Amino acid sequence: MPLAVYVLGLAAFALGTSECMLSGLLQPLARDMGVSIPKAGLLVSAFAIGMVVGAPLLAAATLRLPRRTTLVILLIVFGLGQVAGALAPSYEVLFASRVVSALACAGFWAVGAAVAVSLVPAGARGRAMAVMVGGLSVANIAGVPAGAFLGQHAGWRAAFWAVAALSAVGLAGVVALVPATEPPTGADAPRLRKELTIYRDPQVWLALATTALNAAAVFCLFSYLAPLLTETAHLDESWVPTVLALFGVGALIGTAVGGRIADAHLFGTMYGGIAASAVILAALALTAQYPAVAVVLALLLGVTDFLTSPALNALMFDVAHAAPTLAGATTTAAFNIGNTLGPWLGGLVITAGWGYPAVAWTGAVLAALAVGTTAASSWLRRGPSRVVAGGPAAVPEAARARAGD
């Protein structure tokens, strides 16, 4: 695995910390801003909305720009967005800073994913994406709990300053180690009209739906995990960083396992991980009042959720191999459609007075729907004109050549 792929994973750590850290900051932030927990939860959706909009737009706008230059610019904008969030005088300004940061984050994920898969053979795409997703996993282990700890002891704004510093470290790594390449020219030059043709393929839409539903299932619960632990399981608020860290440990385990098996067992990984998430969410809904059980299930949910991430990324690059940049953008948008939908649905359930366990039930239903779209995608790929696996033989030679540009 090229060193540059690990550098992209390092940058993903900073981005992932910003995206997920609000799950541990909702209560102090809501108190400071004078808003309700569900309204504070919309800041998670704000980031996700920015990712949904930003991924395809920035991927299209930067299609012919040098990729390293694009990554550098996006990391600078992202860091400035974190500074704006740390200085935000009102909820509205904080909301806007989250959207701006998310736009830059979305562009980085889309372009960074395309760079990562272009640096490895077709049969190692799952492993390359596992490294990038691993940055997000480590963010859950270290960044998100650290943000929660800072929020409790130094104020939630300190967490935003810390992420700004992390983005500066990621920027230095990209400048130093990601290879500088000029975009292809002539017949090999990327063309937006040609890349947009991937959206004619129902396989792309099924992959998008599966990714979005799976993300919504987990984020519906994860966004409100802290109040569930304190209000339903009756854990002290000081336990929240520890439980978030355990979720992150599970995420790292899931990413490591998923990255090793996704290329050879694409749909098996998806079926197993998503179905297991549905079962764990249902179990959490039934047993959330028991602290020890809730903590263990949070760890297992991290495993099952991130087990599927490399496979979902590899699936999109497989079915949309003719448009690697938009494939990365579409995957990013899909994850964040789910990250928008999940907290919103969770907030509706809480506002309706159904309690935090009902949020877990909602996530279980969404995961079950994702199993259904996985089955539909698998059925379509059994046709004679489709490839069946995500390994080296699954991608035509011309597609491999394009991936290496």
Short mmCIF file of C-alpha atoms in Angstrom, two decimals:
data_model
loop_
_atom_site.label_atom_id
_atom_site.label_comp_id
_atom_site.label_asym_id
_atom_site.label_seq_id
_atom_site.Cartn_x
_atom_site.Cartn_y
_atom_site.Cartn_z
CA MET A 1 0.00 0.00 0.00
CA PRO A 2 1.60 3.31 -1.08
CA LEU A 3 2.54 5.74 1.70
CA ALA A 4 0.35 8.41 0.11
CA VAL A 5 -2.74 6.30 0.86
CA TYR A 6 -1.85 6.37 4.56
CA VAL A 7 -1.40 10.15 4.37
CA LEU A 8 -4.93 10.40 3.00
CA GLY A 9 -6.06 8.29 5.93
CA LEU A 10 -4.34 10.75 8.28
CA ALA A 11 -6.22 13.66 6.73
CA ALA A 12 -9.43 11.63 6.96
CA PHE A 13 -8.79 11.40 10.71
CA ALA A 14 -9.13 15.18 11.05
CA LEU A 15 -12.20 15.30 8.83
CA GLY A 16 -13.82 12.36 10.58
CA THR A 17 -13.25 13.89 14.00
CA SER A 18 -15.09 17.04 12.95
CA GLU A 19 -17.93 15.13 11.33
CA CYS A 20 -18.64 12.84 14.30
CA MET A 21 -17.48 14.76 17.38
CA LEU A 22 -20.80 16.52 17.98
CA SER A 23 -22.27 13.24 19.22
CA GLY A 24 -20.22 13.80 22.39
CA LEU A 25 -20.74 17.58 22.52
CA LEU A 26 -24.51 17.89 22.12
CA GLN A 27 -25.29 18.46 25.79
CA PRO A 28 -22.68 21.16 26.63
CA LEU A 29 -23.23 22.82 23.24
CA ALA A 30 -27.02 22.86 23.66
CA ARG A 31 -26.67 24.38 27.13
CA ASP A 32 -24.24 27.06 25.92
CA MET A 33 -26.28 27.99 22.84
CA GLY A 34 -29.62 27.79 24.65
CA VAL A 35 -31.16 25.27 22.24
CA SER A 36 -32.79 21.85 22.65
CA ILE A 37 -30.96 18.55 22.15
CA PRO A 38 -32.84 17.81 18.86
CA LYS A 39 -31.97 21.28 17.53
CA ALA A 40 -28.33 20.80 18.49
CA GLY A 41 -28.53 17.44 16.72
CA LEU A 42 -29.39 19.28 13.51
CA LEU A 43 -25.78 20.48 13.47
CA VAL A 44 -24.90 16.88 12.59
CA SER A 45 -27.40 17.07 9.72
CA ALA A 46 -25.97 20.44 8.68
CA PHE A 47 -22.56 18.87 8.17
CA ALA A 48 -24.11 15.96 6.32
CA ILE A 49 -26.14 18.26 4.05
CA GLY A 50 -22.96 20.11 3.13
CA MET A 51 -21.32 16.78 2.31
CA VAL A 52 -24.25 15.69 0.13
CA VAL A 53 -24.23 18.92 -1.87
CA GLY A 54 -20.49 19.45 -1.88
CA ALA A 55 -19.31 16.01 -2.99
CA PRO A 56 -20.75 15.97 -6.54
CA LEU A 57 -20.45 19.73 -7.10
CA LEU A 58 -16.80 19.98 -6.07
CA ALA A 59 -15.92 16.73 -7.83
CA ALA A 60 -17.37 18.15 -11.05
CA ALA A 61 -15.82 21.60 -10.57
CA THR A 62 -12.33 20.19 -9.93
CA LEU A 63 -12.46 17.38 -12.47
CA ARG A 64 -9.65 18.86 -14.60
CA LEU A 65 -7.55 20.35 -11.80
CA PRO A 66 -4.43 18.67 -10.41
CA ARG A 67 -5.64 16.44 -7.62
CA ARG A 68 -3.02 17.32 -5.02
CA THR A 69 -3.67 21.05 -5.51
CA THR A 70 -7.38 20.38 -5.06
CA LEU A 71 -6.76 18.47 -1.83
CA VAL A 72 -4.57 21.27 -0.46
CA ILE A 73 -7.17 23.97 -1.17
CA LEU A 74 -9.96 21.93 0.37
CA LEU A 75 -7.99 21.23 3.55
CA ILE A 76 -7.28 24.95 3.97
CA VAL A 77 -10.98 25.82 3.60
CA PHE A 78 -11.89 23.04 6.02
CA GLY A 79 -9.46 24.32 8.65
CA LEU A 80 -10.81 27.86 8.34
CA GLY A 81 -14.32 26.48 8.79
CA GLN A 82 -13.26 24.91 12.09
CA VAL A 83 -11.84 28.25 13.25
CA ALA A 84 -15.13 29.94 12.35
CA GLY A 85 -17.02 27.31 14.36
CA ALA A 86 -14.78 27.84 17.38
CA LEU A 87 -15.47 31.59 17.26
CA ALA A 88 -19.19 31.34 16.40
CA PRO A 89 -21.24 33.84 18.47
CA SER A 90 -24.60 32.19 17.73
CA TYR A 91 -26.23 28.92 16.72
CA GLU A 92 -26.90 30.27 13.23
CA VAL A 93 -23.24 31.14 12.62
CA LEU A 94 -22.16 27.75 13.95
CA PHE A 95 -24.67 26.07 11.63
CA ALA A 96 -23.26 27.98 8.64
CA SER A 97 -19.67 27.12 9.61
CA ARG A 98 -20.61 23.44 9.72
CA VAL A 99 -22.01 23.60 6.20
CA VAL A 100 -18.90 25.34 4.83
CA SER A 101 -16.59 22.86 6.55
CA ALA A 102 -18.68 20.01 5.19
CA LEU A 103 -18.43 21.31 1.62
CA ALA A 104 -14.64 21.19 1.86
CA CYS A 105 -14.73 17.84 3.63
CA ALA A 106 -16.98 16.40 0.90
CA GLY A 107 -14.66 17.53 -1.85
CA PHE A 108 -11.68 16.05 -0.04
CA TRP A 109 -13.37 12.67 0.42
CA ALA A 110 -14.46 12.53 -3.22
CA VAL A 111 -11.09 13.50 -4.67
CA GLY A 112 -9.09 11.68 -2.00
CA ALA A 113 -10.98 8.44 -2.64
CA ALA A 114 -10.30 8.74 -6.36
CA VAL A 115 -6.59 9.31 -5.63
CA ALA A 116 -6.46 6.35 -3.23
CA VAL A 117 -7.96 3.87 -5.70
CA SER A 118 -5.81 5.23 -8.55
CA LEU A 119 -2.64 4.38 -6.63
CA VAL A 120 -3.40 0.66 -6.22
CA PRO A 121 -4.37 -2.28 -8.48
CA ALA A 122 -8.08 -2.91 -9.03
CA GLY A 123 -8.02 -5.91 -6.69
CA ALA A 124 -6.76 -3.79 -3.79
CA ARG A 125 -9.44 -1.11 -3.91
CA GLY A 126 -11.18 -2.42 -0.82
CA ARG A 127 -7.92 -2.32 1.14
CA ALA A 128 -7.10 1.20 -0.07
CA MET A 129 -10.53 2.45 0.96
CA ALA A 130 -10.15 0.62 4.28
CA VAL A 131 -7.08 2.79 4.98
CA MET A 132 -9.06 5.97 4.32
CA VAL A 133 -12.05 4.71 6.28
CA GLY A 134 -9.54 3.66 8.94
CA GLY A 135 -8.80 7.35 9.47
CA LEU A 136 -12.46 7.78 10.31
CA SER A 137 -12.30 4.74 12.60
CA VAL A 138 -9.33 6.17 14.51
CA ALA A 139 -11.21 9.46 14.71
CA ASN A 140 -13.97 7.61 16.53
CA ILE A 141 -11.46 5.95 18.87
CA ALA A 142 -9.37 9.02 19.68
CA GLY A 143 -10.79 12.18 18.12
CA VAL A 144 -14.46 11.94 19.09
CA PRO A 145 -13.86 10.90 22.73
CA ALA A 146 -11.16 13.55 23.02
CA GLY A 147 -13.63 16.11 21.69
CA ALA A 148 -16.17 15.01 24.28
CA PHE A 149 -13.52 15.24 27.01
CA LEU A 150 -12.53 18.73 25.89
CA GLY A 151 -16.19 19.73 25.75
CA GLN A 152 -16.69 18.67 29.35
CA HIS A 153 -13.50 20.23 30.75
CA ALA A 154 -12.49 23.11 28.45
CA GLY A 155 -15.71 23.94 26.61
CA TRP A 156 -16.99 22.65 23.29
CA ARG A 157 -15.15 25.39 21.38
CA ALA A 158 -11.83 23.83 22.39
CA ALA A 159 -12.78 20.76 20.35
CA PHE A 160 -13.15 22.91 17.22
CA TRP A 161 -9.73 24.49 17.81
CA ALA A 162 -8.22 21.02 18.18
CA VAL A 163 -9.68 19.88 14.85
CA ALA A 164 -8.32 23.02 13.16
CA ALA A 165 -4.85 22.01 14.40
CA LEU A 166 -5.36 18.44 13.14
CA SER A 167 -6.31 19.71 9.70
CA ALA A 168 -3.04 21.67 9.58
CA VAL A 169 -1.13 18.45 10.26
CA GLY A 170 -3.06 16.66 7.52
CA LEU A 171 -2.34 19.53 5.14
CA ALA A 172 1.40 19.23 5.77
CA GLY A 173 1.25 15.49 5.07
CA VAL A 174 -0.61 15.92 1.78
CA VAL A 175 1.83 18.59 0.59
CA ALA A 176 4.83 16.46 1.51
CA LEU A 177 3.79 12.97 0.44
CA VAL A 178 0.86 12.85 -1.99
CA PRO A 179 2.36 12.73 -5.50
CA ALA A 180 1.79 15.73 -7.72
CA THR A 181 0.16 14.66 -10.96
CA GLU A 182 -1.21 16.66 -13.83
CA PRO A 183 -4.74 15.76 -14.96
CA PRO A 184 -4.89 13.62 -18.12
CA THR A 185 -5.16 15.49 -21.40
CA GLY A 186 -6.42 14.73 -24.89
CA ALA A 187 -8.45 11.56 -25.27
CA ASP A 188 -7.75 10.58 -21.66
CA ALA A 189 -8.98 13.88 -20.20
CA PRO A 190 -11.92 13.45 -17.80
CA ARG A 191 -15.21 14.68 -19.25
CA LEU A 192 -18.13 15.54 -17.02
CA ARG A 193 -20.74 14.52 -19.59
CA LYS A 194 -19.15 11.11 -19.94
CA GLU A 195 -18.86 10.60 -16.18
CA LEU A 196 -22.51 11.59 -15.68
CA THR A 197 -23.58 8.58 -17.75
CA ILE A 198 -23.00 6.36 -14.70
CA TYR A 199 -26.32 7.61 -13.33
CA ARG A 200 -28.16 5.73 -16.06
CA ASP A 201 -27.16 2.47 -14.39
CA PRO A 202 -29.65 1.14 -11.79
CA GLN A 203 -26.71 -0.56 -10.08
CA VAL A 204 -25.33 2.87 -9.14
CA TRP A 205 -28.67 3.91 -7.63
CA LEU A 206 -28.98 0.68 -5.67
CA ALA A 207 -25.45 1.10 -4.33
CA LEU A 208 -26.32 4.68 -3.36
CA ALA A 209 -29.53 3.58 -1.62
CA THR A 210 -27.81 0.80 0.30
CA THR A 211 -25.04 3.11 1.48
CA ALA A 212 -27.48 5.84 2.51
CA LEU A 213 -29.83 3.50 4.39
CA ASN A 214 -26.96 1.81 6.24
CA ALA A 215 -25.49 5.17 7.27
CA ALA A 216 -28.91 6.47 8.34
CA ALA A 217 -29.50 3.38 10.48
CA VAL A 218 -26.32 3.85 12.51
CA PHE A 219 -26.24 7.67 12.60
CA CYS A 220 -29.87 7.77 13.74
CA LEU A 221 -28.67 6.13 16.97
CA PHE A 222 -25.08 7.40 17.12
CA SER A 223 -26.11 11.08 16.98
CA TYR A 224 -28.13 10.64 20.17
CA LEU A 225 -25.95 8.01 21.85
CA ALA A 226 -24.78 10.39 24.60
CA PRO A 227 -28.28 11.32 25.85
CA LEU A 228 -29.39 7.68 25.51
CA LEU A 229 -26.52 6.63 27.79
CA THR A 230 -27.24 9.32 30.37
CA GLU A 231 -31.05 9.49 30.25
CA THR A 232 -32.00 5.85 29.55
CA ALA A 233 -29.03 3.80 30.79
CA HIS A 234 -28.47 6.34 33.62
CA LEU A 235 -24.71 6.45 33.14
CA ASP A 236 -22.86 9.51 34.40
CA GLU A 237 -21.98 12.02 31.69
CA SER A 238 -18.29 11.38 32.37
CA TRP A 239 -18.77 7.89 30.85
CA VAL A 240 -19.70 9.28 27.44
CA PRO A 241 -16.10 9.71 26.11
CA THR A 242 -15.28 6.13 27.18
CA VAL A 243 -18.29 4.64 25.39
CA LEU A 244 -17.57 6.71 22.27
CA ALA A 245 -14.00 5.39 22.37
CA LEU A 246 -15.32 1.82 22.57
CA PHE A 247 -17.49 2.48 19.53
CA GLY A 248 -14.33 3.69 17.82
CA VAL A 249 -12.42 0.55 18.83
CA GLY A 250 -15.21 -1.47 17.28
CA ALA A 251 -15.03 0.71 14.18
CA LEU A 252 -11.30 0.06 13.82
CA ILE A 253 -11.81 -3.69 14.19
CA GLY A 254 -14.63 -3.64 11.66
CA THR A 255 -12.59 -1.61 9.17
CA ALA A 256 -9.60 -3.93 9.47
CA VAL A 257 -11.70 -7.04 8.93
CA GLY A 258 -13.87 -5.50 6.23
CA GLY A 259 -10.85 -4.24 4.31
CA ARG A 260 -9.39 -7.75 4.18
CA ILE A 261 -12.53 -9.56 3.07
CA ALA A 262 -14.42 -7.00 0.98
CA ASP A 263 -12.49 -7.54 -2.28
CA ALA A 264 -13.09 -11.30 -2.21
CA HIS A 265 -16.55 -11.39 -0.57
CA LEU A 266 -18.21 -8.12 -1.53
CA PHE A 267 -21.86 -8.99 -0.99
CA GLY A 268 -21.22 -11.41 1.84
CA THR A 269 -19.55 -8.59 3.75
CA MET A 270 -22.48 -6.29 3.08
CA TYR A 271 -25.14 -8.83 4.04
CA GLY A 272 -23.36 -9.85 7.22
CA GLY A 273 -22.49 -6.35 8.43
CA ILE A 274 -25.82 -4.65 7.70
CA ALA A 275 -27.96 -7.50 9.05
CA ALA A 276 -25.85 -7.63 12.21
CA SER A 277 -26.31 -3.85 12.67
CA ALA A 278 -30.09 -4.30 12.44
CA VAL A 279 -30.02 -7.00 15.13
CA ILE A 280 -27.78 -4.94 17.43
CA LEU A 281 -29.96 -1.84 17.08
CA ALA A 282 -33.07 -3.85 17.91
CA ALA A 283 -31.31 -5.39 20.91
CA LEU A 284 -30.22 -1.94 22.08
CA ALA A 285 -33.81 -0.70 21.86
CA LEU A 286 -34.89 -3.56 24.13
CA THR A 287 -32.05 -3.36 26.65
CA ALA A 288 -30.94 0.30 26.71
CA GLN A 289 -31.89 0.61 30.38
CA TYR A 290 -29.08 -1.76 31.34
CA PRO A 291 -25.78 0.20 31.34
CA ALA A 292 -23.40 -2.73 30.79
CA VAL A 293 -25.46 -4.11 27.92
CA ALA A 294 -25.74 -0.68 26.26
CA VAL A 295 -21.95 -0.22 26.42
CA VAL A 296 -21.23 -3.65 24.90
CA LEU A 297 -23.78 -3.13 22.12
CA ALA A 298 -22.25 0.28 21.30
CA LEU A 299 -18.90 -1.47 20.80
CA LEU A 300 -20.47 -4.16 18.57
CA LEU A 301 -22.33 -1.56 16.52
CA GLY A 302 -19.00 0.07 15.70
CA VAL A 303 -17.72 -3.28 14.45
CA THR A 304 -20.71 -4.09 12.23
CA ASP A 305 -21.10 -0.59 10.82
CA PHE A 306 -17.48 -0.17 9.75
CA LEU A 307 -17.22 -3.77 8.58
CA THR A 308 -19.42 -2.77 5.63
CA SER A 309 -17.76 0.56 4.78
CA PRO A 310 -14.89 -0.78 2.60
CA ALA A 311 -17.35 -3.03 0.75
CA LEU A 312 -19.81 -0.19 0.11
CA ASN A 313 -17.00 2.01 -1.22
CA ALA A 314 -15.60 -0.80 -3.37
CA LEU A 315 -19.06 -1.57 -4.74
CA MET A 316 -19.56 1.97 -6.00
CA PHE A 317 -16.12 2.08 -7.64
CA ASP A 318 -16.90 -1.28 -9.21
CA VAL A 319 -20.28 -0.39 -10.74
CA ALA A 320 -19.13 3.14 -11.70
CA HIS A 321 -15.55 2.33 -12.73
CA ALA A 322 -15.86 4.48 -15.88
CA ALA A 323 -16.16 7.60 -13.69
CA PRO A 324 -13.82 7.25 -10.71
CA THR A 325 -14.13 10.87 -9.53
CA LEU A 326 -17.93 10.91 -9.56
CA ALA A 327 -17.93 7.41 -8.08
CA GLY A 328 -16.08 8.76 -5.05
CA ALA A 329 -18.36 11.79 -4.92
CA THR A 330 -21.47 9.63 -5.16
CA THR A 331 -20.29 7.37 -2.33
CA THR A 332 -19.54 10.41 -0.16
CA ALA A 333 -22.95 11.89 -0.94
CA ALA A 334 -24.67 8.58 -0.22
CA PHE A 335 -23.07 8.19 3.20
CA ASN A 336 -24.08 11.72 4.08
CA ILE A 337 -27.61 11.44 2.78
CA GLY A 338 -27.86 8.78 5.44
CA ASN A 339 -26.05 10.98 7.97
CA THR A 340 -28.66 13.69 7.26
CA LEU A 341 -31.68 11.41 7.29
CA GLY A 342 -30.69 9.49 10.43
CA PRO A 343 -30.35 12.39 12.91
CA TRP A 344 -33.45 14.05 11.44
CA LEU A 345 -35.58 10.92 11.92
CA GLY A 346 -34.09 10.43 15.38
CA GLY A 347 -34.97 14.01 16.29
CA LEU A 348 -38.56 13.47 15.11
CA VAL A 349 -38.86 10.37 17.28
CA ILE A 350 -37.49 12.19 20.34
CA THR A 351 -39.69 15.25 19.75
CA ALA A 352 -42.73 12.98 19.48
CA GLY A 353 -41.98 11.83 23.03
CA TRP A 354 -41.27 8.19 22.18
CA GLY A 355 -37.96 8.18 24.04
CA TYR A 356 -34.39 7.35 23.09
CA PRO A 357 -34.93 3.57 22.72
CA ALA A 358 -37.34 4.35 19.86
CA VAL A 359 -34.39 5.93 18.03
CA ALA A 360 -32.68 2.52 18.06
CA TRP A 361 -35.86 0.89 16.69
CA THR A 362 -35.87 3.44 13.86
CA GLY A 363 -32.27 2.55 13.06
CA ALA A 364 -33.11 -1.16 13.01
CA VAL A 365 -35.87 -0.58 10.44
CA LEU A 366 -33.52 1.44 8.23
CA ALA A 367 -30.89 -1.31 8.41
CA ALA A 368 -33.49 -3.90 7.41
CA LEU A 369 -34.35 -1.80 4.36
CA ALA A 370 -30.62 -1.69 3.50
CA VAL A 371 -30.53 -5.50 3.54
CA GLY A 372 -33.36 -5.41 0.98
CA THR A 373 -31.52 -3.06 -1.38
CA THR A 374 -28.40 -5.21 -1.02
CA ALA A 375 -30.42 -8.23 -2.13
CA ALA A 376 -31.77 -6.29 -5.13
CA SER A 377 -28.26 -5.20 -6.14
CA SER A 378 -26.94 -8.75 -5.82
CA TRP A 379 -29.80 -10.05 -7.97
CA LEU A 380 -29.10 -7.52 -10.74
CA ARG A 381 -25.41 -8.43 -10.82
CA ARG A 382 -26.20 -12.07 -11.59
CA GLY A 383 -27.04 -11.16 -15.20
CA PRO A 384 -24.64 -12.34 -17.92
CA SER A 385 -23.46 -8.81 -18.67
CA ARG A 386 -22.49 -8.11 -15.07
CA VAL A 387 -19.37 -8.86 -13.10
CA VAL A 388 -19.97 -10.82 -9.92
CA ALA A 389 -17.05 -10.12 -7.63
CA GLY A 390 -15.09 -7.12 -6.49
CA GLY A 391 -11.67 -8.68 -7.08
CA PRO A 392 -9.20 -8.14 -9.89
CA ALA A 393 -11.20 -10.09 -12.46
CA ALA A 394 -14.26 -7.95 -11.83
CA VAL A 395 -12.94 -4.87 -13.63
CA PRO A 396 -12.16 -4.81 -17.36
CA GLU A 397 -8.60 -4.02 -18.38
CA ALA A 398 -9.64 -0.63 -19.80
CA ALA A 399 -11.16 0.30 -16.45
CA ARG A 400 -7.95 -0.70 -14.68
CA ALA A 401 -6.00 1.55 -16.99
CA ARG A 402 -8.33 4.45 -16.25
CA ALA A 403 -8.00 3.82 -12.52
CA GLY A 404 -4.25 4.11 -12.85
CA ASP A 405 -4.31 7.50 -14.61
#
